[in-house]
PDB file of C-alpha atoms in Angstrom:
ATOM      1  CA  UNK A   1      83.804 -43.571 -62.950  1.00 63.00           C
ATOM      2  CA  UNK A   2      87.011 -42.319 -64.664  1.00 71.00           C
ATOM      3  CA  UNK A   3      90.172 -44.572 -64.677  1.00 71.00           C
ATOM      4  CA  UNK A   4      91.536 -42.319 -62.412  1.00 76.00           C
ATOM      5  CA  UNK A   5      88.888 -42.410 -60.273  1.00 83.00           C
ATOM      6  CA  UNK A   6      88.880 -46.307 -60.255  1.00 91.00           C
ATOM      7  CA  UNK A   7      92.518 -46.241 -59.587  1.00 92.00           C
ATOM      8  CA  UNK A   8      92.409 -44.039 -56.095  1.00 94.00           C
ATOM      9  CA  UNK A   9      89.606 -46.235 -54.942  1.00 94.00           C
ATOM     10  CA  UNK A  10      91.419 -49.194 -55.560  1.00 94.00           C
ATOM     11  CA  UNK A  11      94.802 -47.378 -53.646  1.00 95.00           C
ATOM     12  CA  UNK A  12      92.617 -46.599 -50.990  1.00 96.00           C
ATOM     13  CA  UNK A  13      91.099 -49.837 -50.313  1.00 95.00           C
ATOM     14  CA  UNK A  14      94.585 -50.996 -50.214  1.00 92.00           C
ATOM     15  CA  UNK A  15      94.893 -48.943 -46.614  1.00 94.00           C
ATOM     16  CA  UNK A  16      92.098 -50.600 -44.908  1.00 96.00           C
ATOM     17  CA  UNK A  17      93.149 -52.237 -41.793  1.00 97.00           C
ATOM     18  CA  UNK A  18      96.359 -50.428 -41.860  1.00 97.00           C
ATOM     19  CA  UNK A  19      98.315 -48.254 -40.038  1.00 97.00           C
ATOM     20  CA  UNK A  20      97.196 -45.517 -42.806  1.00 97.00           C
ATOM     21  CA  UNK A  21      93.478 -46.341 -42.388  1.00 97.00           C
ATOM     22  CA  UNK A  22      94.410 -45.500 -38.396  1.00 98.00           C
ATOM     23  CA  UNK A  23      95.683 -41.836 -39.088  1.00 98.00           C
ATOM     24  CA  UNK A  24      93.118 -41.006 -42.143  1.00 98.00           C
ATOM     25  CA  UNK A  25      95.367 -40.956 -44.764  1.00 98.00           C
ATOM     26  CA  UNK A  26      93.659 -40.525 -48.047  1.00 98.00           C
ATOM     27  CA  UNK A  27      95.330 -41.051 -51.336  1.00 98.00           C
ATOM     28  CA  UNK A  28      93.914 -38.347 -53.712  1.00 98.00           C
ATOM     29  CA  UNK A  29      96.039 -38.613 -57.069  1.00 97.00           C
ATOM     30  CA  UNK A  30      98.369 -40.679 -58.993  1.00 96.00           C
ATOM     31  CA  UNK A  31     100.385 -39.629 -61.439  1.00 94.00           C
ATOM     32  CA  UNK A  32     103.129 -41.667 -63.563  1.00 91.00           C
ATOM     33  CA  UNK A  33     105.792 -40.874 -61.188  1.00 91.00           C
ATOM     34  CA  UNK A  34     104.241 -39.419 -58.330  1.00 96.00           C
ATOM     35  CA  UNK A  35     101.442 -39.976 -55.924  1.00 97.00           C
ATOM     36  CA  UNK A  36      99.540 -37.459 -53.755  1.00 98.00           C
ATOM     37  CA  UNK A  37      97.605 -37.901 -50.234  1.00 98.00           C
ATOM     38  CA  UNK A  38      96.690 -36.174 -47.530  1.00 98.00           C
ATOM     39  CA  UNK A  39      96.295 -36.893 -43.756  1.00 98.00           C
ATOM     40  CA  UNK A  40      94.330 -34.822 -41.200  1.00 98.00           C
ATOM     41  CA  UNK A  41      95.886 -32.829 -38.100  1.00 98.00           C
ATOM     42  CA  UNK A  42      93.956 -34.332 -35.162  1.00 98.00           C
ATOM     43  CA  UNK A  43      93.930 -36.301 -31.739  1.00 97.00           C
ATOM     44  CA  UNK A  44      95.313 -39.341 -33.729  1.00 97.00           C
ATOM     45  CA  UNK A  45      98.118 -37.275 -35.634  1.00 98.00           C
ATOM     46  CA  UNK A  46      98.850 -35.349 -33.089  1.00 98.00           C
ATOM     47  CA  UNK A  47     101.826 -35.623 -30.160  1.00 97.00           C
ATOM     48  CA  UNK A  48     101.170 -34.655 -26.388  1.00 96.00           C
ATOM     49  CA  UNK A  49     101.443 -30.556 -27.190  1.00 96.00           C
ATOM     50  CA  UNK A  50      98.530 -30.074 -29.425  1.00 97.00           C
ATOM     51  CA  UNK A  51     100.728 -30.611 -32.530  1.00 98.00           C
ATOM     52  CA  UNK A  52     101.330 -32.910 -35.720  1.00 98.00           C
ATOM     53  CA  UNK A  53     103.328 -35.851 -34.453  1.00 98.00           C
ATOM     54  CA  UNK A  54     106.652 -36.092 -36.658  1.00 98.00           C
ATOM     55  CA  UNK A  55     106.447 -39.866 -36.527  1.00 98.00           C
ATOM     56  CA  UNK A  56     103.049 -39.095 -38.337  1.00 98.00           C
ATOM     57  CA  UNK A  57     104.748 -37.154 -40.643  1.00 98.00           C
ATOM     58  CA  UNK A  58     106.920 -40.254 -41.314  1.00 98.00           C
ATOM     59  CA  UNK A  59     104.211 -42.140 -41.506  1.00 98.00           C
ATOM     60  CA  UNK A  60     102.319 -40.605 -44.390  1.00 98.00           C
ATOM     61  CA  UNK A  61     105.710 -39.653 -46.151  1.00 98.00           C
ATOM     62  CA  UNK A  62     106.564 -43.611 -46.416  1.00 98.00           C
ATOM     63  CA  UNK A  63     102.956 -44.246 -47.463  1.00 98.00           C
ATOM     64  CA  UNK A  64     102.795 -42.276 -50.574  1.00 98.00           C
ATOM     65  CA  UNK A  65     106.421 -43.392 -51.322  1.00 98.00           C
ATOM     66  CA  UNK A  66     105.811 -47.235 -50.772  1.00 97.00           C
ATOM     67  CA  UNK A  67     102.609 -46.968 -52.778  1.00 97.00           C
ATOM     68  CA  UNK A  68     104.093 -45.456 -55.685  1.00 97.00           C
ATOM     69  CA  UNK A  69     107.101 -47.254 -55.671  1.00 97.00           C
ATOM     70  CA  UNK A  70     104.971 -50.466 -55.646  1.00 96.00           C
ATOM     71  CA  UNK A  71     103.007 -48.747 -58.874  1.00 96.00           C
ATOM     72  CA  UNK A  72     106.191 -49.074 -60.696  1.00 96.00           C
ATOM     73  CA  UNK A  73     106.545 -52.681 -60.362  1.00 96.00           C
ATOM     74  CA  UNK A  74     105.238 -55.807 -61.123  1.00 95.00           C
ATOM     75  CA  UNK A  75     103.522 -56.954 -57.962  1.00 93.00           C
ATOM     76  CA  UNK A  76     103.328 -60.374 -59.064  1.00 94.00           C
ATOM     77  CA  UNK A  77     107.438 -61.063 -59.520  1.00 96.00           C
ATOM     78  CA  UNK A  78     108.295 -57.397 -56.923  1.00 97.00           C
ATOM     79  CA  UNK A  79     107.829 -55.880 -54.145  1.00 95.00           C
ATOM     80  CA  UNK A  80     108.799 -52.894 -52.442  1.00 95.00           C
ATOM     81  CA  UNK A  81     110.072 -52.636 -48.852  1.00 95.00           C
ATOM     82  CA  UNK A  82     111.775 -49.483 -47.209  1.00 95.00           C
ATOM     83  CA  UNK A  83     115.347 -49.116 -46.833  1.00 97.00           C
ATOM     84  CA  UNK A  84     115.796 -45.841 -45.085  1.00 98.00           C
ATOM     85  CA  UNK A  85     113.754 -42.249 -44.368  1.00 98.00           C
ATOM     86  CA  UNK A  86     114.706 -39.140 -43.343  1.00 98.00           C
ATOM     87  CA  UNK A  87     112.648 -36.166 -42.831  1.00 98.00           C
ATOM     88  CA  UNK A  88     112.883 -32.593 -41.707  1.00 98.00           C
ATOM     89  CA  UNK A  89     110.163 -30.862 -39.907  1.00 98.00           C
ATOM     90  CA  UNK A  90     110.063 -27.273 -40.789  1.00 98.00           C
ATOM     91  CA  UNK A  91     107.057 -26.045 -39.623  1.00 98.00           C
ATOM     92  CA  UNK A  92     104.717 -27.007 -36.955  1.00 98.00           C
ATOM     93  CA  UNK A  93     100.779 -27.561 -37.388  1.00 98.00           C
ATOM     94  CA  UNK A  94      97.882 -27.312 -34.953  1.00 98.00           C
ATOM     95  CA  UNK A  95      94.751 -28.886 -37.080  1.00 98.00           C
ATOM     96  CA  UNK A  96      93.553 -28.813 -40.638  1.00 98.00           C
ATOM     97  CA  UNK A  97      95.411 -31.253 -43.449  1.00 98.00           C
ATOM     98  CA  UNK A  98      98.503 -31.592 -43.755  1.00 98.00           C
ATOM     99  CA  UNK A  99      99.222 -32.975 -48.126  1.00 98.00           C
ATOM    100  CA  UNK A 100     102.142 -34.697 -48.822  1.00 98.00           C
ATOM    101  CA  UNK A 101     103.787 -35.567 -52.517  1.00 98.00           C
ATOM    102  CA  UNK A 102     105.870 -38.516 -52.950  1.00 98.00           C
ATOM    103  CA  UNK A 103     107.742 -37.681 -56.394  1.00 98.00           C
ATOM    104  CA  UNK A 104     110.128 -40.371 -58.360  1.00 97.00           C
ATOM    105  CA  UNK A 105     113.918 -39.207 -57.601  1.00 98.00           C
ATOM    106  CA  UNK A 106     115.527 -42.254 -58.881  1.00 97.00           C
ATOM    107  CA  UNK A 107     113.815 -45.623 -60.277  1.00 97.00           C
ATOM    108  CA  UNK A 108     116.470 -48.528 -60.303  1.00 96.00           C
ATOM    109  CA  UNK A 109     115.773 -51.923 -60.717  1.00 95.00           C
ATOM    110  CA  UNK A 110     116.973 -52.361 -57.390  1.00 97.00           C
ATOM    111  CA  UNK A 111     116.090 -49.537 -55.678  1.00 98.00           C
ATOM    112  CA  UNK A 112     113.900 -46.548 -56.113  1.00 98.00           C
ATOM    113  CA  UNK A 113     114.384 -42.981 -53.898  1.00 98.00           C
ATOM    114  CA  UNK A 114     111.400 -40.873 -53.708  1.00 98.00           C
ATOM    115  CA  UNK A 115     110.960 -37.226 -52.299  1.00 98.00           C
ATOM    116  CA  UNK A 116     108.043 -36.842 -50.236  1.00 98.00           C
ATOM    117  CA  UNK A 117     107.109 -32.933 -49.339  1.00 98.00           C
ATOM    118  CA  UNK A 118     104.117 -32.690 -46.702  1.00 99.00           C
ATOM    119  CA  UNK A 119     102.479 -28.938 -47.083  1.00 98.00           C
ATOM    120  CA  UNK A 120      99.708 -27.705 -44.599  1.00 98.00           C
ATOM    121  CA  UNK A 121      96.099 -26.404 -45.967  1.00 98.00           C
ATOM    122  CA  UNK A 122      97.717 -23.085 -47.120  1.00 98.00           C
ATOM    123  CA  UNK A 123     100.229 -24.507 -49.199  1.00 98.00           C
ATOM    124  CA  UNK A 124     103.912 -24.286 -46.866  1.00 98.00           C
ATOM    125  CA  UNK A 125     106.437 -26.561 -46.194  1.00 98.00           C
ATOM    126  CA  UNK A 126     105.702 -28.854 -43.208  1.00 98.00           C
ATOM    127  CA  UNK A 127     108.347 -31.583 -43.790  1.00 98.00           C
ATOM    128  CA  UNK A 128     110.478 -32.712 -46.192  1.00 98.00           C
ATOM    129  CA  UNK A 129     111.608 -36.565 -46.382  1.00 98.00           C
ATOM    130  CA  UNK A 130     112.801 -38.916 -48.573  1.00 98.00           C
ATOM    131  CA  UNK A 131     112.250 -42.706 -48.978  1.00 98.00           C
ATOM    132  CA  UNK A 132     114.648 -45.484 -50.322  1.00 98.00           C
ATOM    133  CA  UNK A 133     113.206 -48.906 -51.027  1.00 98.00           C
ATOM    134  CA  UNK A 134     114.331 -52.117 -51.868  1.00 97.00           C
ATOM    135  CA  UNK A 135     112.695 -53.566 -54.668  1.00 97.00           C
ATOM    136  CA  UNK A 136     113.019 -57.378 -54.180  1.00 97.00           C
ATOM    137  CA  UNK A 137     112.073 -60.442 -56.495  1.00 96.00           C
ATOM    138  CA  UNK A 138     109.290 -62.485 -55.114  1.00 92.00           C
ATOM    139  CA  UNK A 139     110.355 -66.431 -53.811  1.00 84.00           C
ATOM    140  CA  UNK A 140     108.525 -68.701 -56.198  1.00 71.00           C
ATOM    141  CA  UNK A 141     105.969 -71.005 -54.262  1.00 57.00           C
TER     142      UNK A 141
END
């Protein structure tokens, strides 16, 4: 297995039991300020019309930012919590994937702001969002 390789198994498994395991989201690559995932358009994404649930949307957008903010810390002293998210919803989508990019806007020691854009399978604009977080210092125990 390839670093990379050993490093989106080891996001993944960090979505078990989670409200991202519930919806399918699938981290599927990391790079040094971004992070990449993608979520499927179905019954559990989906809102009471047949299509993708913003709030899903939302979802997956502050996934791939929390993640990668929390890449840029040290876990051990940090963490990451969100602070605000807004998102747009531009263009509606019936089934397939929807593949969202959380990219590094600003990296603080305080605070980080990330831009998330979700695309469907054929590459447009679904939503646009972006994520502030909180980095915080650990309590010592």
């Amino acid at each position: 297995m390839s670093p990379e390789s050993d490093k989106l198994q080891q996001l993944n498994a960090l979505c078990k039991n989670t409200l991202a395991e519930a919806l399918g989201i699938e981290i599927t690559e990391v790079g040094p300020d971004f992070l990449c995932g993608k979520m499927p358009v179905d019954r559990r994404t989906h809102q009471p019309f047949g299509i993708l649930h913003g709030g899903a949307s939302v979802a997956l957008a502050e996934t791939l930012g929390s993640i990668g903010a929390s890449l840029l810390i040290d876990t051990q002293k940090q963490n990451c919590v969100g602070l605000e998210i807004n998102a747009n919803h531009v263009k509606a989508v019936r089934n397939g994937f929807v593949h969202g990019r959380a990219t590094a806007l600003h990296l603080g020691r305080k605070t980080q702001v990330w831009e998330i854009k979700i695309t469907n399978d054929a590459g447009d604009l679904v939503c646009i969002s972006r994520l502030t977080v909180a980095v915080l210092d650990r309590a010592n125990k």
